[in-house]
PDB file of N, CA and C in Angstrom:
ATOM      1  N   PRO N   1       0.643   2.845   1.146  1.00 96.00           N
ATOM      2  CA  PRO N   1      -0.804   3.296   1.103  1.00 96.00           C
ATOM      3  C   PRO N   1      -0.954   4.410   2.051  1.00 96.00           C
ATOM      4  N   VAL N   2      -1.918   5.008   1.841  1.00 98.00           N
ATOM      5  CA  VAL N   2      -2.304   6.250   2.676  1.00 98.00           C
ATOM      6  C   VAL N   2      -3.873   6.227   3.039  1.00 98.00           C
ATOM      7  N   ILE N   3      -4.187   6.973   4.082  1.00 98.00           N
ATOM      8  CA  ILE N   3      -5.650   7.012   4.409  1.00 98.00           C
ATOM      9  C   ILE N   3      -6.011   8.486   4.272  1.00 98.00           C
ATOM     10  N   VAL N   4      -7.039   8.946   3.421  1.00 98.00           N
ATOM     11  CA  VAL N   4      -7.478  10.347   3.388  1.00 98.00           C
ATOM     12  C   VAL N   4      -8.752  10.441   4.127  1.00 98.00           C
ATOM     13  N   ARG N   5      -8.774  11.480   5.036  1.00 98.00           N
ATOM     14  CA  ARG N   5      -9.874  11.666   5.867  1.00 98.00           C
ATOM     15  C   ARG N   5     -10.542  13.041   5.493  1.00 98.00           C
ATOM     16  N   ILE N   6     -11.774  13.024   4.986  1.00 96.00           N
ATOM     17  CA  ILE N   6     -12.437  14.224   4.661  1.00 96.00           C
ATOM     18  C   ILE N   6     -13.770  14.171   5.617  1.00 96.00           C
ATOM     19  N   GLY N   7     -13.886  15.039   6.509  1.00 95.00           N
ATOM     20  CA  GLY N   7     -15.033  14.979   7.483  1.00 95.00           C
ATOM     21  C   GLY N   7     -15.015  13.643   8.221  1.00 95.00           C
ATOM     22  N   ASP N   8     -16.140  12.938   8.316  1.00 95.00           N
ATOM     23  CA  ASP N   8     -16.183  11.693   8.920  1.00 95.00           C
ATOM     24  C   ASP N   8     -15.843  10.424   8.058  1.00 95.00           C
ATOM     25  N   GLU N   9     -15.501  10.753   6.762  1.00 96.00           N
ATOM     26  CA  GLU N   9     -15.134   9.656   5.950  1.00 96.00           C
ATOM     27  C   GLU N   9     -13.676   9.429   5.772  1.00 96.00           C
ATOM     28  N   ALA N  10     -13.200   8.104   5.869  1.00 97.00           N
ATOM     29  CA  ALA N  10     -11.881   7.795   5.858  1.00 97.00           C
ATOM     30  C   ALA N  10     -11.695   6.799   4.777  1.00 97.00           C
ATOM     31  N   LYS N  11     -10.840   7.078   3.880  1.00 97.00           N
ATOM     32  CA  LYS N  11     -10.701   5.999   2.778  1.00 97.00           C
ATOM     33  C   LYS N  11      -9.260   5.657   2.484  1.00 97.00           C
ATOM     34  N   PRO N  12      -8.788   4.419   2.349  1.00 98.00           N
ATOM     35  CA  PRO N  12      -7.502   4.081   2.020  1.00 98.00           C
ATOM     36  C   PRO N  12      -7.260   4.208   0.548  1.00 98.00           C
ATOM     37  N   TYR N  13      -6.019   4.551   0.090  1.00 98.00           N
ATOM     38  CA  TYR N  13      -5.568   4.557  -1.197  1.00 98.00           C
ATOM     39  C   TYR N  13      -4.384   3.865  -1.431  1.00 98.00           C
ATOM     40  N   SER N  14      -4.283   3.007  -2.391  1.00 97.00           N
ATOM     41  CA  SER N  14      -3.057   2.208  -2.568  1.00 97.00           C
ATOM     42  C   SER N  14      -1.947   2.977  -3.272  1.00 97.00           C
ATOM     43  N   PRO N  15      -0.668   2.492  -3.269  1.00 96.00           N
ATOM     44  CA  PRO N  15       0.384   3.082  -3.935  1.00 96.00           C
ATOM     45  C   PRO N  15       0.200   3.108  -5.505  1.00 96.00           C
ATOM     46  N   GLN N  16      -0.579   2.195  -5.905  1.00 96.00           N
ATOM     47  CA  GLN N  16      -0.850   2.056  -7.462  1.00 96.00           C
ATOM     48  C   GLN N  16      -1.918   3.045  -7.907  1.00 96.00           C
ATOM     49  N   PHE N  17      -2.969   3.305  -7.023  1.00 97.00           N
ATOM     50  CA  PHE N  17      -3.819   4.399  -7.355  1.00 97.00           C
ATOM     51  C   PHE N  17      -3.194   5.683  -7.286  1.00 97.00           C
ATOM     52  N   GLN N  18      -2.176   5.905  -6.406  1.00 96.00           N
ATOM     53  CA  GLN N  18      -1.399   7.255  -6.269  1.00 96.00           C
ATOM     54  C   GLN N  18      -0.570   7.484  -7.359  1.00 96.00           C
ATOM     55  N   THR N  19      -0.028   6.465  -8.061  1.00 95.00           N
ATOM     56  CA  THR N  19       1.029   6.497  -9.048  1.00 95.00           C
ATOM     57  C   THR N  19       0.801   6.190 -10.446  1.00 95.00           C
ATOM     58  N   GLU N  20      -0.161   5.271 -10.794  1.00 97.00           N
ATOM     59  CA  GLU N  20      -0.509   4.826 -12.192  1.00 97.00           C
ATOM     60  C   GLU N  20      -1.278   5.778 -13.003  1.00 97.00           C
ATOM     61  N   ALA N  21      -0.864   6.121 -14.111  1.00 96.00           N
ATOM     62  CA  ALA N  21      -1.475   7.033 -15.004  1.00 96.00           C
ATOM     63  C   ALA N  21      -2.943   6.884 -15.321  1.00 96.00           C
ATOM     64  N   ALA N  22      -3.443   5.751 -15.198  1.00 97.00           N
ATOM     65  CA  ALA N  22      -4.812   5.444 -15.310  1.00 97.00           C
ATOM     66  C   ALA N  22      -5.728   6.056 -14.233  1.00 97.00           C
ATOM     67  N   PHE N  23      -5.125   6.205 -13.078  1.00 97.00           N
ATOM     68  CA  PHE N  23      -5.810   6.696 -12.013  1.00 97.00           C
ATOM     69  C   PHE N  23      -5.530   8.227 -11.663  1.00 97.00           C
ATOM     70  N   ALA N  24      -4.626   8.825 -12.498  1.00 96.00           N
ATOM     71  CA  ALA N  24      -4.179  10.233 -12.357  1.00 96.00           C
ATOM     72  C   ALA N  24      -5.144  11.243 -12.068  1.00 96.00           C
ATOM     73  N   ARG N  25      -6.348  11.201 -12.768  1.00 96.00           N
ATOM     74  CA  ARG N  25      -7.429  12.184 -12.645  1.00 96.00           C
ATOM     75  C   ARG N  25      -8.182  11.838 -11.326  1.00 96.00           C
ATOM     76  N   GLY N  26      -8.433  10.602 -10.943  1.00 97.00           N
ATOM     77  CA  GLY N  26      -9.085  10.366  -9.733  1.00 97.00           C
ATOM     78  C   GLY N  26      -8.145  10.729  -8.419  1.00 97.00           C
ATOM     79  N   TRP N  27      -6.862  10.415  -8.523  1.00 97.00           N
ATOM     80  CA  TRP N  27      -6.179  10.877  -7.427  1.00 97.00           C
ATOM     81  C   TRP N  27      -5.986  12.237  -7.312  1.00 97.00           C
ATOM     82  N   LYS N  28      -5.988  13.102  -8.318  1.00 97.00           N
ATOM     83  CA  LYS N  28      -5.886  14.523  -8.284  1.00 97.00           C
ATOM     84  C   LYS N  28      -7.249  15.016  -7.675  1.00 97.00           C
ATOM     85  N   ALA N  29      -8.294  14.429  -8.150  1.00 97.00           N
ATOM     86  CA  ALA N  29      -9.622  14.866  -7.470  1.00 97.00           C
ATOM     87  C   ALA N  29      -9.730  14.615  -5.921  1.00 97.00           C
ATOM     88  N   VAL N  30      -9.063  13.544  -5.515  1.00 97.00           N
ATOM     89  CA  VAL N  30      -8.998  13.312  -4.090  1.00 97.00           C
ATOM     90  C   VAL N  30      -8.296  14.295  -3.265  1.00 97.00           C
ATOM     91  N   LEU N  31      -7.191  14.558  -3.871  1.00 97.00           N
ATOM     92  CA  LEU N  31      -6.127  15.578  -3.285  1.00 97.00           C
ATOM     93  C   LEU N  31      -6.784  16.987  -3.359  1.00 97.00           C
ATOM     94  N   THR N  32      -7.332  17.366  -4.425  1.00 97.00           N
ATOM     95  CA  THR N  32      -8.085  18.612  -4.539  1.00 97.00           C
ATOM     96  C   THR N  32      -9.152  18.806  -3.473  1.00 97.00           C
ATOM     97  N   LYS N  33     -10.016  17.743  -3.280  1.00 97.00           N
ATOM     98  CA  LYS N  33     -10.981  17.759  -2.222  1.00 97.00           C
ATOM     99  C   LYS N  33     -10.530  17.909  -0.851  1.00 97.00           C
ATOM    100  N   ALA N  34      -9.356  17.118  -0.608  1.00 97.00           N
ATOM    101  CA  ALA N  34      -8.863  16.981   0.669  1.00 97.00           C
ATOM    102  C   ALA N  34      -7.912  18.247   1.021  1.00 97.00           C
ATOM    103  N   TYR N  35      -7.481  18.959   0.068  1.00 97.00           N
ATOM    104  CA  TYR N  35      -6.519  20.098   0.237  1.00 97.00           C
ATOM    105  C   TYR N  35      -6.606  20.898   1.386  1.00 97.00           C
ATOM    106  N   ASN N  36      -7.870  21.518   1.540  1.00 91.00           N
ATOM    107  CA  ASN N  36      -8.077  22.403   2.755  1.00 91.00           C
ATOM    108  C   ASN N  36      -8.920  21.857   3.871  1.00 91.00           C
ATOM    109  N   THR N  37      -9.604  20.748   3.514  1.00 94.00           N
ATOM    110  CA  THR N  37     -10.417  20.268   4.585  1.00 94.00           C
ATOM    111  C   THR N  37     -10.121  18.950   5.152  1.00 94.00           C
ATOM    112  N   GLY N  38      -9.299  18.203   4.484  1.00 96.00           N
ATOM    113  CA  GLY N  38      -8.974  16.784   4.858  1.00 96.00           C
ATOM    114  C   GLY N  38      -7.611  16.602   5.607  1.00 96.00           C
ATOM    115  N   THR N  39      -7.310  15.512   5.870  1.00 97.00           N
ATOM    116  CA  THR N  39      -5.977  15.037   6.517  1.00 97.00           C
ATOM    117  C   THR N  39      -5.598  13.711   5.817  1.00 97.00           C
ATOM    118  N   VAL N  40      -4.221  13.516   5.609  1.00 98.00           N
ATOM    119  CA  VAL N  40      -3.757  12.408   5.066  1.00 98.00           C
ATOM    120  C   VAL N  40      -2.655  11.653   6.038  1.00 98.00           C
ATOM    121  N   THR N  41      -2.754  10.372   6.183  1.00 98.00           N
ATOM    122  CA  THR N  41      -1.896   9.701   7.136  1.00 98.00           C
ATOM    123  C   THR N  41      -1.248   8.559   6.336  1.00 98.00           C
ATOM    124  N   CYS N  42       0.021   8.374   6.515  1.00 98.00           N
ATOM    125  CA  CYS N  42       0.785   7.216   6.015  1.00 98.00           C
ATOM    126  C   CYS N  42       0.499   5.998   6.550  1.00 98.00           C
ATOM    127  N   CYS N  43       0.344   4.918   5.861  1.00 97.00           N
ATOM    128  CA  CYS N  43      -0.073   3.627   6.521  1.00 97.00           C
ATOM    129  C   CYS N  43       1.100   2.615   6.553  1.00 97.00           C
ATOM    130  N   CYS N  44       2.349   3.155   6.408  1.00 97.00           N
ATOM    131  CA  CYS N  44       3.477   2.245   6.498  1.00 97.00           C
ATOM    132  C   CYS N  44       3.553   1.704   7.819  1.00 97.00           C
ATOM    133  N   PRO N  45       4.253   0.500   8.128  1.00 96.00           N
ATOM    134  CA  PRO N  45       4.410   0.100   9.509  1.00 96.00           C
ATOM    135  C   PRO N  45       5.312   0.700  10.422  1.00 96.00           C
ATOM    136  N   GLY N  46       5.676   1.845  10.193  1.00 94.00           N
ATOM    137  CA  GLY N  46       6.535   2.635  11.024  1.00 94.00           C
ATOM    138  C   GLY N  46       5.813   2.988  12.442  1.00 94.00           C
ATOM    139  N   ARG N  47       6.314   3.786  13.128  1.00 93.00           N
ATOM    140  CA  ARG N  47       5.857   4.174  14.409  1.00 93.00           C
ATOM    141  C   ARG N  47       5.127   5.487  14.507  1.00 93.00           C
ATOM    142  N   GLY N  48       4.144   5.758  15.285  1.00 91.00           N
ATOM    143  CA  GLY N  48       3.496   7.055  15.418  1.00 91.00           C
ATOM    144  C   GLY N  48       2.435   7.236  14.404  1.00 91.00           C
ATOM    145  N   GLU N  49       1.760   8.324  14.276  1.00 92.00           N
ATOM    146  CA  GLU N  49       0.729   8.621  13.369  1.00 92.00           C
ATOM    147  C   GLU N  49       1.137   8.887  12.024  1.00 92.00           C
ATOM    148  N   LYS N  50       2.181   9.520  11.636  1.00 97.00           N
ATOM    149  CA  LYS N  50       2.802   9.667  10.383  1.00 97.00           C
ATOM    150  C   LYS N  50       1.861  10.600   9.574  1.00 97.00           C
ATOM    151  N   PRO N  51       1.515  11.649   9.949  1.00 97.00           N
ATOM    152  CA  PRO N  51       0.721  12.615   9.137  1.00 97.00           C
ATOM    153  C   PRO N  51       1.436  13.188   7.820  1.00 97.00           C
ATOM    154  N   LEU N  52       0.723  13.396   6.772  1.00 98.00           N
ATOM    155  CA  LEU N  52       1.285  13.891   5.578  1.00 98.00           C
ATOM    156  C   LEU N  52       0.735  15.197   5.334  1.00 98.00           C
ATOM    157  N   CYS N  53       1.402  16.086   4.523  1.00 97.00           N
ATOM    158  CA  CYS N  53       0.862  17.297   4.060  1.00 97.00           C
ATOM    159  C   CYS N  53       0.572  17.266   2.570  1.00 97.00           C
ATOM    160  N   ILE N  54      -0.636  17.765   2.139  1.00 97.00           N
ATOM    161  CA  ILE N  54      -0.909  17.824   0.814  1.00 97.00           C
ATOM    162  C   ILE N  54      -0.402  19.224   0.335  1.00 97.00           C
ATOM    163  N   LYS N  55       0.524  18.967  -0.847  1.00 97.00           N
ATOM    164  CA  LYS N  55       1.110  20.282  -1.322  1.00 97.00           C
ATOM    165  C   LYS N  55       0.489  20.478  -2.789  1.00 97.00           C
ATOM    166  N   HIS N  56       0.223  21.818  -2.959  1.00 96.00           N
ATOM    167  CA  HIS N  56      -0.376  22.315  -4.291  1.00 96.00           C
ATOM    168  C   HIS N  56       0.726  23.028  -5.084  1.00 96.00           C
ATOM    169  N   TYR N  57       1.209  22.597  -6.169  1.00 96.00           N
ATOM    170  CA  TYR N  57       2.043  23.296  -7.006  1.00 96.00           C
ATOM    171  C   TYR N  57       1.315  24.131  -8.012  1.00 96.00           C
ATOM    172  N   GLU N  58       1.276  25.454  -7.732  1.00 93.00           N
ATOM    173  CA  GLU N  58       0.512  26.284  -8.557  1.00 93.00           C
ATOM    174  C   GLU N  58       1.012  26.399 -10.051  1.00 93.00           C
ATOM    175  N   THR N  59       2.215  26.393 -10.292  1.00 95.00           N
ATOM    176  CA  THR N  59       2.702  26.583 -11.601  1.00 95.00           C
ATOM    177  C   THR N  59       2.315  25.406 -12.611  1.00 95.00           C
ATOM    178  N   SER N  60       2.113  24.225 -12.040  1.00 94.00           N
ATOM    179  CA  SER N  60       1.669  23.073 -12.814  1.00 94.00           C
ATOM    180  C   SER N  60       0.300  22.656 -12.396  1.00 94.00           C
ATOM    181  N   ASP N  61      -0.428  23.214 -11.415  1.00 94.00           N
ATOM    182  CA  ASP N  61      -1.642  22.801 -11.018  1.00 94.00           C
ATOM    183  C   ASP N  61      -1.615  21.340 -10.508  1.00 94.00           C
ATOM    184  N   ALA N  62      -0.568  20.918 -10.026  1.00 94.00           N
ATOM    185  CA  ALA N  62      -0.285  19.524  -9.506  1.00 94.00           C
ATOM    186  C   ALA N  62      -0.492  19.423  -8.073  1.00 94.00           C
ATOM    187  N   PHE N  63      -0.737  18.279  -7.502  1.00 96.00           N
ATOM    188  CA  PHE N  63      -0.844  17.991  -6.145  1.00 96.00           C
ATOM    189  C   PHE N  63       0.213  16.964  -5.801  1.00 96.00           C
ATOM    190  N   GLY N  64       0.687  16.895  -4.503  1.00 95.00           N
ATOM    191  CA  GLY N  64       1.521  15.870  -4.140  1.00 95.00           C
ATOM    192  C   GLY N  64       1.502  15.679  -2.618  1.00 95.00           C
ATOM    193  N   LEU N  65       2.290  14.731  -2.056  1.00 97.00           N
ATOM    194  CA  LEU N  65       2.241  14.507  -0.544  1.00 97.00           C
ATOM    195  C   LEU N  65       3.668  14.783  -0.137  1.00 97.00           C
ATOM    196  N   ALA N  66       3.846  15.143   1.107  1.00 97.00           N
ATOM    197  CA  ALA N  66       5.107  15.400   1.638  1.00 97.00           C
ATOM    198  C   ALA N  66       5.010  15.114   3.167  1.00 97.00           C
ATOM    199  N   ARG N  67       6.063  14.747   3.707  1.00 97.00           N
ATOM    200  CA  ARG N  67       6.008  14.466   5.128  1.00 97.00           C
ATOM    201  C   ARG N  67       6.282  15.846   5.954  1.00 97.00           C
ATOM    202  N   PHE N  68       5.811  15.850   7.129  1.00 95.00           N
ATOM    203  CA  PHE N  68       6.054  17.009   7.897  1.00 95.00           C
ATOM    204  C   PHE N  68       7.492  17.052   8.476  1.00 95.00           C
ATOM    205  N   PRO N  69       8.084  18.182   8.731  1.00 92.00           N
ATOM    206  CA  PRO N  69       9.470  18.215   9.251  1.00 92.00           C
ATOM    207  C   PRO N  69       9.663  17.331  10.496  1.00 92.00           C
ATOM    208  N   LEU N  70      10.742  16.802  10.540  1.00 89.00           N
ATOM    209  CA  LEU N  70      11.203  15.874  11.713  1.00 89.00           C
ATOM    210  C   LEU N  70      10.308  14.679  11.890  1.00 89.00           C
ATOM    211  N   THR N  71       9.550  14.175  10.924  1.00 93.00           N
ATOM    212  CA  THR N  71       8.648  12.941  11.099  1.00 93.00           C
ATOM    213  C   THR N  71       9.218  11.776  10.263  1.00 93.00           C
ATOM    214  N   GLY N  72      10.326  12.081   9.467  1.00 93.00           N
ATOM    215  CA  GLY N  72      10.881  11.022   8.613  1.00 93.00           C
ATOM    216  C   GLY N  72      11.226   9.732   9.359  1.00 93.00           C
ATOM    217  N   GLY N  73      11.726   9.883  10.503  1.00 91.00           N
ATOM    218  CA  GLY N  73      12.263   8.694  11.332  1.00 91.00           C
ATOM    219  C   GLY N  73      10.946   7.907  11.769  1.00 91.00           C
ATOM    220  N   GLN N  74       9.775   8.443  11.793  1.00 94.00           N
ATOM    221  CA  GLN N  74       8.601   7.639  12.233  1.00 94.00           C
ATOM    222  C   GLN N  74       8.176   6.601  11.072  1.00 94.00           C
ATOM    223  N   HIS N  75       8.569   6.800   9.901  1.00 96.00           N
ATOM    224  CA  HIS N  75       8.210   5.928   8.823  1.00 96.00           C
ATOM    225  C   HIS N  75       9.188   4.700   8.702  1.00 96.00           C
ATOM    226  N   SER N  76       8.621   3.670   8.104  1.00 96.00           N
ATOM    227  CA  SER N  76       9.420   2.379   8.037  1.00 96.00           C
ATOM    228  C   SER N  76      10.631   2.695   7.057  1.00 96.00           C
ATOM    229  N   LEU N  77      11.495   1.892   6.967  1.00 94.00           N
ATOM    230  CA  LEU N  77      12.644   1.914   6.278  1.00 94.00           C
ATOM    231  C   LEU N  77      12.379   1.992   4.638  1.00 94.00           C
ATOM    232  N   ASN N  78      11.448   1.236   4.261  1.00 95.00           N
ATOM    233  CA  ASN N  78      11.208   1.196   2.810  1.00 95.00           C
ATOM    234  C   ASN N  78      10.127   2.148   2.396  1.00 95.00           C
ATOM    235  N   CYS N  79       9.650   3.056   3.274  1.00 96.00           N
ATOM    236  CA  CYS N  79       8.640   4.055   2.921  1.00 96.00           C
ATOM    237  C   CYS N  79       9.305   5.237   2.197  1.00 96.00           C
ATOM    238  N   ARG N  80       8.619   5.769   1.207  1.00 95.00           N
ATOM    239  CA  ARG N  80       9.070   6.806   0.407  1.00 95.00           C
ATOM    240  C   ARG N  80       9.342   8.111   1.245  1.00 95.00           C
ATOM    241  N   PHE N  81       8.638   8.239   2.430  1.00 96.00           N
ATOM    242  CA  PHE N  81       8.719   9.387   3.248  1.00 96.00           C
ATOM    243  C   PHE N  81       9.828   9.219   4.406  1.00 96.00           C
ATOM    244  N   TYR N  82      10.336   8.115   4.474  1.00 95.00           N
ATOM    245  CA  TYR N  82      11.438   7.822   5.497  1.00 95.00           C
ATOM    246  C   TYR N  82      12.684   8.659   5.258  1.00 95.00           C
ATOM    247  N   THR N  83      13.248   9.167   6.326  1.00 92.00           N
ATOM    248  CA  THR N  83      14.561   9.999   6.390  1.00 92.00           C
ATOM    249  C   THR N  83      15.130   9.401   7.794  1.00 92.00           C
ATOM    250  N   VAL N  84      16.432   9.618   7.844  1.00 86.00           N
ATOM    251  CA  VAL N  84      17.132   9.335   9.100  1.00 86.00           C
ATOM    252  C   VAL N  84      16.779  10.384  10.055  1.00 86.00           C
ATOM    253  N   ASP N  85      16.385  10.021  11.324  1.00 75.00           N
ATOM    254  CA  ASP N  85      16.231  10.932  12.438  1.00 75.00           C
ATOM    255  C   ASP N  85      17.477  11.943  12.517  1.00 75.00           C
ATOM    256  N   PRO N  86      17.301  13.194  12.518  1.00 70.00           N
ATOM    257  CA  PRO N  86      18.545  14.009  12.624  1.00 70.00           C
ATOM    258  C   PRO N  86      19.205  13.853  13.905  1.00 70.00           C
ATOM    259  N   ALA N  87      18.614  13.432  15.001  1.00 72.00           N
ATOM    260  CA  ALA N  87      19.167  13.211  16.268  1.00 72.00           C
ATOM    261  C   ALA N  87      20.120  11.976  16.222  1.00 72.00           C
ATOM    262  N   LYS N  88      19.818  11.055  15.152  1.00 71.00           N
ATOM    263  CA  LYS N  88      20.552   9.851  15.242  1.00 71.00           C
ATOM    264  C   LYS N  88      21.422   9.715  13.884  1.00 71.00           C
ATOM    265  N   SER N  89      21.640  10.894  13.241  1.00 69.00           N
ATOM    266  CA  SER N  89      22.444  10.849  11.978  1.00 69.00           C
ATOM    267  C   SER N  89      23.881  10.757  12.114  1.00 69.00           C
ATOM    268  N   GLY N  90      24.437  11.083  13.326  1.00 73.00           N
ATOM    269  CA  GLY N  90      25.858  11.143  13.340  1.00 73.00           C
ATOM    270  C   GLY N  90      26.481  12.380  13.057  1.00 73.00           C
ATOM    271  N   LEU N  91      25.770  13.486  12.739  1.00 68.00           N
ATOM    272  CA  LEU N  91      26.314  14.679  12.379  1.00 68.00           C
ATOM    273  C   LEU N  91      26.504  15.623  13.705  1.00 68.00           C
ATOM    274  N   GLN N  92      26.169  15.137  14.810  1.00 68.00           N
ATOM    275  CA  GLN N  92      26.308  15.799  16.050  1.00 68.00           C
ATOM    276  C   GLN N  92      27.877  16.150  16.271  1.00 68.00           C
ATOM    277  N   GLY N  93      28.654  15.306  15.750  1.00 72.00           N
ATOM    278  CA  GLY N  93      30.150  15.439  16.067  1.00 72.00           C
ATOM    279  C   GLY N  93      30.750  16.423  15.182  1.00 72.00           C
ATOM    280  N   TYR N  94      29.964  17.038  14.249  1.00 77.00           N
ATOM    281  CA  TYR N  94      30.669  17.975  13.290  1.00 77.00           C
ATOM    282  C   TYR N  94      30.123  19.441  13.639  1.00 77.00           C
ATOM    283  N   ALA N  95      31.023  20.412  13.304  1.00 75.00           N
ATOM    284  CA  ALA N  95      30.657  21.787  13.604  1.00 75.00           C
ATOM    285  C   ALA N  95      30.196  22.368  12.233  1.00 75.00           C
ATOM    286  N   ARG N  96      29.367  23.315  12.261  1.00 73.00           N
ATOM    287  CA  ARG N  96      29.005  23.905  10.983  1.00 73.00           C
ATOM    288  C   ARG N  96      30.159  24.589  10.376  1.00 73.00           C
ATOM    289  N   GLY N  97      30.257  24.565   9.045  1.00 70.00           N
ATOM    290  CA  GLY N  97      31.438  25.180   8.357  1.00 70.00           C
ATOM    291  C   GLY N  97      32.613  24.279   8.229  1.00 70.00           C
TER     292      GLY N  97
END
């Protein structure tokens, strides 16, 4: 689930509302309205605020959500925005190339 804030209004949206075809027009309308004026926050039980970015794909006129760089480790393990924290990935022991 996510919370979309536009002005003083904050409204939660379920994963079903975001992904089911029956709600596609409504979800696109929400993201269109929030694109330049609102904020989106992930509600997974991870740590921190977990802000999300609204992406507009001009070629298909579609909208989507993306995590901000280096915030993947703040999300819970089963969240679609989760990624391993780069500082804890184990790659520090390797040199580039």
